[in-house]
XYZ file of C-alpha atoms in Angstrom:
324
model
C -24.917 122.799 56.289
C -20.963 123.386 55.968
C -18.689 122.762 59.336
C -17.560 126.158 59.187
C -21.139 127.395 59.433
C -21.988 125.004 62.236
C -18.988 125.925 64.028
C -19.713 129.862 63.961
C -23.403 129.353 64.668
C -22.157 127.624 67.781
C -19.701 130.382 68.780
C -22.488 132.929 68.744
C -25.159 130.971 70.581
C -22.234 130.352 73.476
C -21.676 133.673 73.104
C -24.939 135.583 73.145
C -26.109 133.503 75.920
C -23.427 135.027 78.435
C -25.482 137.162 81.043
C -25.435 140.694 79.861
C -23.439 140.285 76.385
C -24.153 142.619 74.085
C -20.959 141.914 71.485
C -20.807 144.590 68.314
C -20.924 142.973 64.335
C -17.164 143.891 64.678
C -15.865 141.644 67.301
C -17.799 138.877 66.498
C -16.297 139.214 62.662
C -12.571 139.403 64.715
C -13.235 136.316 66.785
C -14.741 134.642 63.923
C -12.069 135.664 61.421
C -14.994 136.884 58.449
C -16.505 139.428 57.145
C -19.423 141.732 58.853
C -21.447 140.871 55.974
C -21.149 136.638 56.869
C -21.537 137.825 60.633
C -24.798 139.542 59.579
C -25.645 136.193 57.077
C -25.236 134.115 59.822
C -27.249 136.351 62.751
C -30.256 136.579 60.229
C -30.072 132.248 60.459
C -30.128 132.032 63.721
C -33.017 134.413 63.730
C -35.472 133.202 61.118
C -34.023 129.999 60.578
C -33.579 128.543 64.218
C -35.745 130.745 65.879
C -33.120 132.483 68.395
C -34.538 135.264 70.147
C -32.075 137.533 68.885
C -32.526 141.206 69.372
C -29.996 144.045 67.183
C -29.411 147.460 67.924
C -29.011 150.300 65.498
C -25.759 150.582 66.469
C -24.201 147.521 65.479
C -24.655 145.659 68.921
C -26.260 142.148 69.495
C -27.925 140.518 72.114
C -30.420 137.551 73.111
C -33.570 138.772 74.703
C -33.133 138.044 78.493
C -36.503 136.759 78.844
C -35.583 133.804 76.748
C -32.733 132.377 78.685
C -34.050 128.691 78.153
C -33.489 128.705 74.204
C -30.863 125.912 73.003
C -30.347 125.578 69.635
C -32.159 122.617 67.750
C -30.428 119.210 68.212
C -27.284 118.170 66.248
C -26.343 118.435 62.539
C -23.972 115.850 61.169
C -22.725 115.313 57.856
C -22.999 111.729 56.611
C -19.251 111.150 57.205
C -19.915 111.887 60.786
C -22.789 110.017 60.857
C -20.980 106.462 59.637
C -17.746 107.489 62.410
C -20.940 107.530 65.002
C -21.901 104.459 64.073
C -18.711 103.019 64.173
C -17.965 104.315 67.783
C -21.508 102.836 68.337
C -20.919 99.266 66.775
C -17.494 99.405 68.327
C -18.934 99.865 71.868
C -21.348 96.700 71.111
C -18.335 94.763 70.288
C -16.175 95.641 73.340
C -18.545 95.643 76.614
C -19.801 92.691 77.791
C -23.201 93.408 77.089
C -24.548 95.571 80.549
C -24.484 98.862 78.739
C -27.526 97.623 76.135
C -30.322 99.381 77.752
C -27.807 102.690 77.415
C -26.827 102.463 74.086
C -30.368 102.271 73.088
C -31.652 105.506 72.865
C -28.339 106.613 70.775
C -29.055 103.479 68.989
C -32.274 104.724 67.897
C -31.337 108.561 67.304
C -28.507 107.403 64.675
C -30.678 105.716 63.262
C -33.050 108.517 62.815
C -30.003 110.784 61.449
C -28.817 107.991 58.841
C -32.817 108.195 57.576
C -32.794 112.077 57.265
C -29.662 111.445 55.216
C -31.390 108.962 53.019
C -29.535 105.541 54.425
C -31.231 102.659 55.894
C -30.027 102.528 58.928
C -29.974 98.457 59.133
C -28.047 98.576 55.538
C -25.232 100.262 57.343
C -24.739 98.696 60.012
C -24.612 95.456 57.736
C -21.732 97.091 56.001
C -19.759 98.154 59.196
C -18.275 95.278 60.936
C -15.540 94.537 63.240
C -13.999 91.355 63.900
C -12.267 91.143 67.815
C -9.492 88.474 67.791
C -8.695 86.098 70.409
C -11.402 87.704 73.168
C -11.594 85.428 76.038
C -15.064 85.151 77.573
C -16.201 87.733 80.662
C -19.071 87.010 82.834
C -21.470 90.022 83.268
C -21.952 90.402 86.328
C -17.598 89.958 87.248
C -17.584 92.629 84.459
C -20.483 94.943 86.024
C -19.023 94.714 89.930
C -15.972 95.754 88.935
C -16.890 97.833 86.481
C -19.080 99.541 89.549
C -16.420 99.542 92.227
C -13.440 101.150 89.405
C -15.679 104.664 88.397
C -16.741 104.641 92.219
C -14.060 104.680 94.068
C -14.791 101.831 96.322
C -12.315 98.915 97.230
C -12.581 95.373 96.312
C -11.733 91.855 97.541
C -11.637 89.195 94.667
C -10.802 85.916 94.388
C -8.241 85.908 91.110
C -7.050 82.576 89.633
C -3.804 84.229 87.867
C -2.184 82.044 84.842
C 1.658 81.663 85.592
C 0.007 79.716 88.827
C -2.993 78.188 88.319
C -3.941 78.883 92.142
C -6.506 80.857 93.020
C -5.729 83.668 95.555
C -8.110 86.174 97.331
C -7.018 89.487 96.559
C -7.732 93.213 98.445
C -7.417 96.104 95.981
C -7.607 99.131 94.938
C -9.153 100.025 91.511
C -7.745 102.302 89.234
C -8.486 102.158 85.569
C -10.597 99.285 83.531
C -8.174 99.108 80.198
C -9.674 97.532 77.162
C -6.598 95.687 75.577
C -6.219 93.869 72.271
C -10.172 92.766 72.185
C -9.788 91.555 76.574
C -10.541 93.792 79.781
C -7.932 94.501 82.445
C -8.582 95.894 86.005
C -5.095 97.955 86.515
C -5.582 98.194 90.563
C -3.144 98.863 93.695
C -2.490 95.351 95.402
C -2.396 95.596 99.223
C -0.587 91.778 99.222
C 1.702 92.652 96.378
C 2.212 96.631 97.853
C 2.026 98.112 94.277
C -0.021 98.178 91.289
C -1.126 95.225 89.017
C -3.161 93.985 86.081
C -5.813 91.681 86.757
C -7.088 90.052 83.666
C -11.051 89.987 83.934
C -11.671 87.046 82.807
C -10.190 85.140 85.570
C -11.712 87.390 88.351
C -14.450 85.134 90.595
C -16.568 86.651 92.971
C -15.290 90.379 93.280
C -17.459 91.653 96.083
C -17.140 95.503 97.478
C -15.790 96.051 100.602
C -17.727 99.684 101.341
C -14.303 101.267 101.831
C -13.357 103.987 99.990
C -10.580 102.974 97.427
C -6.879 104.251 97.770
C -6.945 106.688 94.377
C -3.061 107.051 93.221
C -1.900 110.143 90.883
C -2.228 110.414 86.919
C 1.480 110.583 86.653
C 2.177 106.711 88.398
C -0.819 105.423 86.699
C 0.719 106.854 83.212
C 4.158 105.371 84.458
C 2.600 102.104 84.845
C 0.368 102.017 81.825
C 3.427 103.144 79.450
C 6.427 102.285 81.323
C 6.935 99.079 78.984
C 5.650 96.961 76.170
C 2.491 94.630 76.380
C 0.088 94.142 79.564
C 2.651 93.283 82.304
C 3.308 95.666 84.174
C 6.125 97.182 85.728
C 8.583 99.859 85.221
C 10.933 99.182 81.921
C 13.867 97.983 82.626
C 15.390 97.048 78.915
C 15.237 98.622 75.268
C 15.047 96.424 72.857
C 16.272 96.741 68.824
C 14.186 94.341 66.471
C 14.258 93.888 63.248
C 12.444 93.373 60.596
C 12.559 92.375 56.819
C 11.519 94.986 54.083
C 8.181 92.869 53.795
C 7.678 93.088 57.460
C 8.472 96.496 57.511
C 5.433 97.317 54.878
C 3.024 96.514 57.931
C 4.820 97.258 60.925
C 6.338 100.468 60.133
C 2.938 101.866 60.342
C 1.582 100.323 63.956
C 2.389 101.948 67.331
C 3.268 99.328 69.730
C 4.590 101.598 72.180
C 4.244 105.766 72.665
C 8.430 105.906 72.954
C 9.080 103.886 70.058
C 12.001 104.488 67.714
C 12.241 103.734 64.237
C 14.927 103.556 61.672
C 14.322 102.636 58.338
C 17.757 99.974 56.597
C 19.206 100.857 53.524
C 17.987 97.357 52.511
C 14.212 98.536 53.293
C 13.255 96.866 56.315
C 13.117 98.181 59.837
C 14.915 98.823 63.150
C 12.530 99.263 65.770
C 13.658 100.352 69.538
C 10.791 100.406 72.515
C 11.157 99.896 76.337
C 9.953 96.833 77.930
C 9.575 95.302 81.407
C 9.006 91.453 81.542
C 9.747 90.023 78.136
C 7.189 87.334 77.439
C 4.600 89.569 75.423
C 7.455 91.340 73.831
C 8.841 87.243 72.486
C 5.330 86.253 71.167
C 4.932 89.464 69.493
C 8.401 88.455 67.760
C 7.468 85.391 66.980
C 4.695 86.210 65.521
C 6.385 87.457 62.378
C 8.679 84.577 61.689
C 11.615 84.839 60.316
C 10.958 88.202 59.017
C 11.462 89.565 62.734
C 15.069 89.253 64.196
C 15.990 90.439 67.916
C 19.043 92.296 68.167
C 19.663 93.406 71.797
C 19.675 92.849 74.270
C 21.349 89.751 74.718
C 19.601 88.004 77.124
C 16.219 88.598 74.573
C 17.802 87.568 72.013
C 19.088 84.282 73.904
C 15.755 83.421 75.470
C 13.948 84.374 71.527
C 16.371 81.606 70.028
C 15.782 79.458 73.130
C 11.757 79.261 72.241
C 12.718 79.137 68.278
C 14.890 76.173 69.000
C 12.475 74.114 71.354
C 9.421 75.163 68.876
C 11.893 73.458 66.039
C 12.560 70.737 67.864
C 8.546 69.572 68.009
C 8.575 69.245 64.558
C 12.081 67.525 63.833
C 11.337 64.110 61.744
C 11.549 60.839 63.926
């Protein structure tokens, strides 16, 4: 069965099933943009073919019979390109969670499968051949993940103890959930702090003991949540304060010119090939590793004071390896 057709059989089922519609041949050709003759194809498929109670009039007009007001139409068709992208999304959820939403993937678990045998796949076989690989993923304990999991789609305040990694000391924190963000293979808890008065990323991983207070949570608006989440380059947070220009060699350029590291990016390609890449950031540290990590092939132009501290690590990186 062709998209198209799936589409319009939906659009007549949502619309036949409005109390009291009764639409004529004519406007559902219009709102369908066909012919009468595919409106009339299609009607006569939902009626022997699916079973709708559908009901015609001599004069053109259509209608479900009212008494029938329970009828859905039959489950789902996907094409077998939809049914590998919903396996993807379903190996892809297995990869990121820490494990508590098994016993809910399940049943989808098992009705893919069923699809991918109507298809003529072995569901197993598939799987085998779709595989993702997460890089660097630190560790989360289940049931850290599942309390604040819990407290972040309900609403509810926290009060953790978090062990953060510029200090080493572990603090006891009261906050305010706000989003869970899944970033580069690790989980973040993106919360309003009531010690630090504003809102803050709290890797997962180092959360111990979150426990819920039974207080309702403080819920801030879309638009400072998008202002934190966006504001600047990499996990820490804050508003941007910088741009910065790197960049990079015509190999470089090959890979990076097609990743999104930031939604206000700017890029401008050289006349030599490579790259000049301009994005907002707030604290620089994410922003030097990500530099670094392409070598020499990555040069910081500006600011200054980046481009200082990015020759700063180069030099003290060179000077571990200088021969005795």
């Amino acid at each position: 069965m062709k998209r198209a057709q799936l589409e319009r059989f939906y659009h007549l089922h949502h619309r036949l099933r409005r109390t009291g519609a009764t639409p004529h041949v004519d406007e559902l050709a219009a709102e369908l943009e066909v012919s009468r003759s595919t409106v009339y194809r299609d009607l006569e498929t939902l009626r022997d073919r699916l079973h709708a109670p559908l009901e015609q009039a001599g004069d053109g007009r259509v209608r479900y019979d009212p008494a029938a007001d329970d009828y859905e139409l039959p489950g789902l068709w996907f094409n077998e390109s939809e049914l590998y992208a919903l396996l993807a999304a379903e190996r892809l959820l297995e990869a990121v969670e820490p494990g508590i939403l098994a016993p809910h993937l399940e049943p989808l678990h098992r009705r893919i499968g069923e699809l991918l045998r109507r298809t003529g796949h072995d569901p197993d076989t598939v799987r085998e051949r779709v595989v993702l690989q997460p890089l660097a993923r630190r560790g989360v304990d289940r049931a850290v993940f599942a309390t604040v999991a819990g407290a972040t789609l309900a609403g509810r305040r926290l009060e953790l103890d978090y062990r953060g990694r510029a200090r080493e000391v572990a603090e006891t924190r009261r906050v305010h959930p706000q989003r869970l963000l899944h970033y580069r293979d690790n989980w973040y808890l993106i919360a309003f702090c009531e010690r630090a008065e504003g809102l803050r990323n709290f890797a997962i991983d180092r959360i111990r003991h979150p426990r819920e207070t039974g207080e309702p949570a403080r819920i801030l608006d879309a638009e400072a949540l998008g202002e934190h989440l966006q504001a600047g380059f990499g996990i820490f947070g804050g508003p941007a304060r910088a741009v910065a220009t790197l960049e990079f060699s015509p190999t470089a350029a090959r890979w990076v010119a097609e990743e999104q590291w930031h939604p206000d990016q700017v890029d401008e390609r050289t006349e030599e090939g490579g790259l000049h890449r301009r994005l907002p950031y707030s604290d620089p540290t994410e922003l030097l590793m990500e530099a670094g990590r392409w070598g020499p092939d990555c040069t910081i132009i500006e600011p200054p004071e980046l481009r200082r501290a990015a020759a700063d690590r180069l030099r003290r990186a060179a000077a571990q390896y200088d021969e005795e």
